[in-house]
XYZ file of N, CA and C in Angstrom:
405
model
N -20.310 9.381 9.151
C -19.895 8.683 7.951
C -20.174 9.561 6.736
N -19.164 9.876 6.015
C -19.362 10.637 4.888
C -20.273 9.457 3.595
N -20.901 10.455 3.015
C -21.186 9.736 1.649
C -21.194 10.207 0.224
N -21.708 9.546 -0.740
C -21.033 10.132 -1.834
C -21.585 11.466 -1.975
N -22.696 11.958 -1.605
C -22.991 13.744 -1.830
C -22.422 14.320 -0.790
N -20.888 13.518 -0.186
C -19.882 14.767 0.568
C -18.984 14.627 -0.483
N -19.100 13.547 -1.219
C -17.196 13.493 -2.151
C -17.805 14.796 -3.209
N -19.153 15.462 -3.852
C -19.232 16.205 -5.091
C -18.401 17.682 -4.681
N -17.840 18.023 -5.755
C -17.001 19.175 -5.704
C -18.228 19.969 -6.037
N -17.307 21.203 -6.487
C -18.342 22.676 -6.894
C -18.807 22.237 -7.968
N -20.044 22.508 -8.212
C -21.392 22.151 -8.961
C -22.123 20.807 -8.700
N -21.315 19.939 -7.886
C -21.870 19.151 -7.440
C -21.595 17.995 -8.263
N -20.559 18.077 -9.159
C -20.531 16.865 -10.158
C -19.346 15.606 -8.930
N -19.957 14.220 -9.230
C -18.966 13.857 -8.475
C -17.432 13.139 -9.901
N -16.496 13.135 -8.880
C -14.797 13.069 -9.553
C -15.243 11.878 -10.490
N -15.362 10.654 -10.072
C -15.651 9.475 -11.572
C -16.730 8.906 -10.771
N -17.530 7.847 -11.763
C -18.622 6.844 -11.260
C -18.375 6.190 -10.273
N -17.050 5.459 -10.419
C -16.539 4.658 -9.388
C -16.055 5.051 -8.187
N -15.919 6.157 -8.162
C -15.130 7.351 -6.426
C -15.603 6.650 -5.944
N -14.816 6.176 -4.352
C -15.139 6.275 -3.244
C -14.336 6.871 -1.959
N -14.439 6.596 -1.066
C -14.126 7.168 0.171
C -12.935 6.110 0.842
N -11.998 6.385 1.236
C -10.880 5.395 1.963
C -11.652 5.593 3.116
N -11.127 4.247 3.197
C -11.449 3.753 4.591
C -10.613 3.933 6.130
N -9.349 4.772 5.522
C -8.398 5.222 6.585
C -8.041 6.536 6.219
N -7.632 7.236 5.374
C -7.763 8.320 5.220
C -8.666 9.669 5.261
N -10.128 8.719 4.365
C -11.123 9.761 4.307
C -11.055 10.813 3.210
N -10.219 10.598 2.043
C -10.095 11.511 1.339
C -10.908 10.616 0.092
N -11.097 10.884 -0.907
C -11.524 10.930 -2.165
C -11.331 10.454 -3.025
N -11.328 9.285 -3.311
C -10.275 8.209 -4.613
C -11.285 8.500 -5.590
N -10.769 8.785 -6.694
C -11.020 8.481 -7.909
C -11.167 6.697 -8.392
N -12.513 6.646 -9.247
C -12.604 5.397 -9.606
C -11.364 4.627 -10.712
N -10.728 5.347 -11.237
C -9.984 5.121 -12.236
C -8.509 5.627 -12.196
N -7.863 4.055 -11.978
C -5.984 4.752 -12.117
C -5.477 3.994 -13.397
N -5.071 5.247 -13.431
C -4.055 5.570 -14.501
C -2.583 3.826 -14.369
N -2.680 3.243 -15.401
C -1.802 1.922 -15.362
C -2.512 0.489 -14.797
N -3.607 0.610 -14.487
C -4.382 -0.179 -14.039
C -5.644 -0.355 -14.152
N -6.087 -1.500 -14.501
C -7.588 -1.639 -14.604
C -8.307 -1.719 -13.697
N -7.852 -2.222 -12.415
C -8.737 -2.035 -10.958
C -8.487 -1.328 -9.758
N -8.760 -0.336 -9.605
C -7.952 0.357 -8.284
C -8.866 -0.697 -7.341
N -7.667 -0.917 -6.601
C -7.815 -1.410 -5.397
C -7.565 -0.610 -4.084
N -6.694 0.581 -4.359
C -5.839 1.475 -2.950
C -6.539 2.645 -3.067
N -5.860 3.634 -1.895
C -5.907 4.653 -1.752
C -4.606 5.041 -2.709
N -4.557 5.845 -3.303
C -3.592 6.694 -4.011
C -2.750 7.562 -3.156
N -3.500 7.890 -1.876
C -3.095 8.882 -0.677
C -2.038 8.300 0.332
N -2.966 7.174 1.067
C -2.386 6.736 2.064
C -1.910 5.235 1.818
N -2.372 4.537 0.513
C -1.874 3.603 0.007
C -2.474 2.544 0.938
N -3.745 2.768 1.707
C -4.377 1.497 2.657
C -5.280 0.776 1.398
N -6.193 -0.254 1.506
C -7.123 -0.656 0.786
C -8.013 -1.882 1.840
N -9.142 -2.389 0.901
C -10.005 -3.135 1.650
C -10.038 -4.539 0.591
N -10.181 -5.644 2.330
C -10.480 -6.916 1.595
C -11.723 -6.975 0.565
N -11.862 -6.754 -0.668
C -12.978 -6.945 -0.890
C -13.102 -7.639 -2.154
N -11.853 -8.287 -2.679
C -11.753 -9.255 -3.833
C -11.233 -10.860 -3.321
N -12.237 -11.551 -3.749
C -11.326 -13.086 -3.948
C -10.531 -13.256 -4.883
N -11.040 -13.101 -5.850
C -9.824 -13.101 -7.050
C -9.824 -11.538 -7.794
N -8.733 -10.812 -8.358
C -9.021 -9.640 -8.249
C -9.932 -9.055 -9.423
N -10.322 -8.161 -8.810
C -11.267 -7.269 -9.399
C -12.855 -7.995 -9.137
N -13.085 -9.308 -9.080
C -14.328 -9.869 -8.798
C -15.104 -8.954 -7.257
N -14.817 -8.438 -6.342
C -15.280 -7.697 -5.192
C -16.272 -8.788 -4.750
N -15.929 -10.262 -4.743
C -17.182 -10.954 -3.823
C -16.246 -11.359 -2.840
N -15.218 -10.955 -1.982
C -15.064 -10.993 -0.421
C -16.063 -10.525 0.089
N -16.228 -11.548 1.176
C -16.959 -11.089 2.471
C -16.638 -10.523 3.361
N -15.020 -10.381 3.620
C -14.591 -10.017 4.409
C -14.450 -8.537 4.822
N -14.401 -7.697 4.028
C -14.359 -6.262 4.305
C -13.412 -5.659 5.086
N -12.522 -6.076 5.256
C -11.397 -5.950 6.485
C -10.935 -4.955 5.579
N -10.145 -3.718 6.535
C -9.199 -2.711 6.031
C -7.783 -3.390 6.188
N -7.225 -3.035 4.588
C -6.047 -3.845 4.205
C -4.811 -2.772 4.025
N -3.706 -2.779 5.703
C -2.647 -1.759 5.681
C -1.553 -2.372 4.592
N -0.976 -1.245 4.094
C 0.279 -1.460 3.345
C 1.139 -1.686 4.160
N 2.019 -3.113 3.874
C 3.561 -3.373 4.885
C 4.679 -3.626 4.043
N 4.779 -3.552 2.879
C 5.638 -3.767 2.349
C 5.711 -2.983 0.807
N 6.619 -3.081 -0.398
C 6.687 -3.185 -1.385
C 7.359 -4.461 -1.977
N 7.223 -4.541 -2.647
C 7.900 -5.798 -3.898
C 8.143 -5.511 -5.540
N 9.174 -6.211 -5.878
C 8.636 -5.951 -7.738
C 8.805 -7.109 -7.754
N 7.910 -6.834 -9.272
C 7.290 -8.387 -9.401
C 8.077 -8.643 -10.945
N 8.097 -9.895 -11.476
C 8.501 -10.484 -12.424
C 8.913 -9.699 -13.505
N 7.864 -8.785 -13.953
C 7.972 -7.619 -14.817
C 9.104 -6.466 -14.591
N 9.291 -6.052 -13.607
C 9.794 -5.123 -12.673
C 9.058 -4.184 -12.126
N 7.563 -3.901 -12.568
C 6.856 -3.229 -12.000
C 6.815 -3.110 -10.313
N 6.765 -2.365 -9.688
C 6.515 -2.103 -8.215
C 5.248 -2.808 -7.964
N 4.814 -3.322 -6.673
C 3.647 -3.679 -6.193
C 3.867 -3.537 -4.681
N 2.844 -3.295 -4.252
C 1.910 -3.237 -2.529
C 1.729 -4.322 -2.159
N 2.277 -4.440 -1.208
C 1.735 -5.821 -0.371
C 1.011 -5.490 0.814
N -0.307 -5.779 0.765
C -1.529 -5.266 1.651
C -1.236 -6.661 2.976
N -2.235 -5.855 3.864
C -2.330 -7.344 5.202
C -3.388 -7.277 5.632
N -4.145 -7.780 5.764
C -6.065 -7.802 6.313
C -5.804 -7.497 7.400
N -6.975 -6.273 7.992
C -6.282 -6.364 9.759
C -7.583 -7.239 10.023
N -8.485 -8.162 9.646
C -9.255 -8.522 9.741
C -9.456 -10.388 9.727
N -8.805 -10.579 9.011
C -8.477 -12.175 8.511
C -6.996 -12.586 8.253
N -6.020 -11.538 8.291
C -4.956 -11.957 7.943
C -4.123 -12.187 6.347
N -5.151 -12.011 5.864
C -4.811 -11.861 4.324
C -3.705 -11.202 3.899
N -2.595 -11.799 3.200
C -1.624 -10.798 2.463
C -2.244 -10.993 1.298
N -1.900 -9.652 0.326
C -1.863 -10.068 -0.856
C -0.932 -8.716 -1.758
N -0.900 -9.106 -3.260
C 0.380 -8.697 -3.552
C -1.159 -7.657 -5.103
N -0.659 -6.669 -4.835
C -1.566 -5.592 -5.599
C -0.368 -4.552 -6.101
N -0.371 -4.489 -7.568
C 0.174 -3.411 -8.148
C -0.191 -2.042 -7.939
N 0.993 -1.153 -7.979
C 0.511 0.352 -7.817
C 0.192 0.436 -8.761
N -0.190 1.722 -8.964
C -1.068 2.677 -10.032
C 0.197 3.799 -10.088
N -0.263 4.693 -11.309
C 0.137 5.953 -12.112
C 0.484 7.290 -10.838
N -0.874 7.331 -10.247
C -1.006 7.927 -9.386
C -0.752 8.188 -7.883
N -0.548 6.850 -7.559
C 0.350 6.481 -6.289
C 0.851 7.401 -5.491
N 0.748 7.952 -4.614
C 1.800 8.760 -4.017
C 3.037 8.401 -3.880
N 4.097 8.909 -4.400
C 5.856 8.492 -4.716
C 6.097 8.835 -3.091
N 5.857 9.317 -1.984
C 6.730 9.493 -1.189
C 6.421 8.307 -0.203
N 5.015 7.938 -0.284
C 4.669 7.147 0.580
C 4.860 5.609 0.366
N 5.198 5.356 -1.371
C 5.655 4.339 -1.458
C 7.309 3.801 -1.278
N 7.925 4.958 -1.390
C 9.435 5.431 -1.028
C 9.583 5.004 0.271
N 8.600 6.007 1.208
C 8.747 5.338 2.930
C 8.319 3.924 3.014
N 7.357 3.893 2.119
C 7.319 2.157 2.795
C 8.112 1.069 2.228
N 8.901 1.347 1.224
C 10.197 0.995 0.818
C 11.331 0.643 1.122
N 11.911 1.708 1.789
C 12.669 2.088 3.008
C 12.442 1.801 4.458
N 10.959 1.419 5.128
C 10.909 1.066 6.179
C 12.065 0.045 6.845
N 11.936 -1.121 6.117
C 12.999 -2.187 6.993
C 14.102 -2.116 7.080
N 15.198 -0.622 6.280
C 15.956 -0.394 6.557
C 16.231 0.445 7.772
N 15.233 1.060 8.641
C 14.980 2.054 9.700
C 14.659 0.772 11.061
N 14.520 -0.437 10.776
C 14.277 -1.285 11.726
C 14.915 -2.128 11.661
N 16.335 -2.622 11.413
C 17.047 -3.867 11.116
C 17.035 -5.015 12.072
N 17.549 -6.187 11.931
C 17.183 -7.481 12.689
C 18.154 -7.420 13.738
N 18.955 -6.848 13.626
C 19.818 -6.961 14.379
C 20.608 -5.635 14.914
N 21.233 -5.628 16.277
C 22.083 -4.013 16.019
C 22.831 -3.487 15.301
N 23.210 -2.658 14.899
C 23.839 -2.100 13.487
C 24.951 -1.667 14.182
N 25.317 -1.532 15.677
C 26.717 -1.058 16.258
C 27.622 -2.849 16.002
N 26.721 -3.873 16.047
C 27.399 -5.046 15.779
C 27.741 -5.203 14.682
N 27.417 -5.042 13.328
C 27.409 -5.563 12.230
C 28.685 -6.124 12.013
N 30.097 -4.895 12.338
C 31.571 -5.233 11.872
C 31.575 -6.911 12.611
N 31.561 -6.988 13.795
C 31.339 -8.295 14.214
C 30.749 -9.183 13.983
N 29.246 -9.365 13.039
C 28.590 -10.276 12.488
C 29.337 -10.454 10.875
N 30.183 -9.794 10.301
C 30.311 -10.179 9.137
C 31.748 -10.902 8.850
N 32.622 -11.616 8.724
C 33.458 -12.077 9.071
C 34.098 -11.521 8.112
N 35.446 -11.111 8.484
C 36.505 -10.680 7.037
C 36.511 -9.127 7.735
N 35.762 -8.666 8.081
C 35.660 -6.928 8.503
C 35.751 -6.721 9.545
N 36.413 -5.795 9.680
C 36.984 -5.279 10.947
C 36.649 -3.592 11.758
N 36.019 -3.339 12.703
C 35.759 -2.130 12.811
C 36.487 -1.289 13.021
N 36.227 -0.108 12.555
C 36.468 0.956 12.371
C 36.767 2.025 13.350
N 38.375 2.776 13.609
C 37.958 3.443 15.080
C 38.202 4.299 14.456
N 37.944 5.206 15.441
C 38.264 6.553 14.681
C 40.024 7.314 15.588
């Protein structure tokens, strides 16, 4: 288990007060993102942990590591993460940050188009009015 005198760089200063360590990645979060007052994620791998009842309070008990399954925008149009407890089941709906990794929120964006509900050689046949296409 790493701890915080593995996160200090050269001279030993550590990145902010608040750094910690992901819980699936293992890399190095900074306490402070940029567009947000509470990091809740990894910036990297975009996982996070149950550890708010209401946010930013951190009195969950639960501690469960919380995978990213989705995106959403919300009312504003801002983008948000939709986390899932692998622990209790918890969804919940958490804004990105500044810092975010763009590709990984892109793929998880794009996921449910790479898995559709149905076969995609059917579609001309599920949609009525269209007709397929031969070549």
């Amino acid at each position: 288990m790493r701890t915080r005198s593995d996160m200090r760089g050269r001279g030993g200063a550590l990145p902010s007060p608040n750094a910690f360590l992901c819980g699936h990645c293992s890399r190095t979060v900074p306490g402070e993102a940029p567009g947000t007052q509470h990091r809740n994620h990894c910036p990297h791998c975009l996982w996070s942990l149950h550890v708010d009842l209401r946010t930013g309070d951190r009195r969950s008990g639960c501690h469960g590591r919380m995978e990213p399954v989705g995106v959403a925008v919300r009312y504003d149009g801002d983008w948000a993460l939709l986390h899932r407890c692998q622990s209790c089941g918890l969804i919940r709906m958490n804004r990105i940050a500044g810092d975010d990794n763009p590709l990984a929120l892109l793929s998880l964006a794009v996921r449910p188009l790479s898995k559709p509900p149905f076969p995609m050689d059917q579609l001309p046949r599920l949609i009525p009015g269209t007709e397929e296409v031969r070549p």
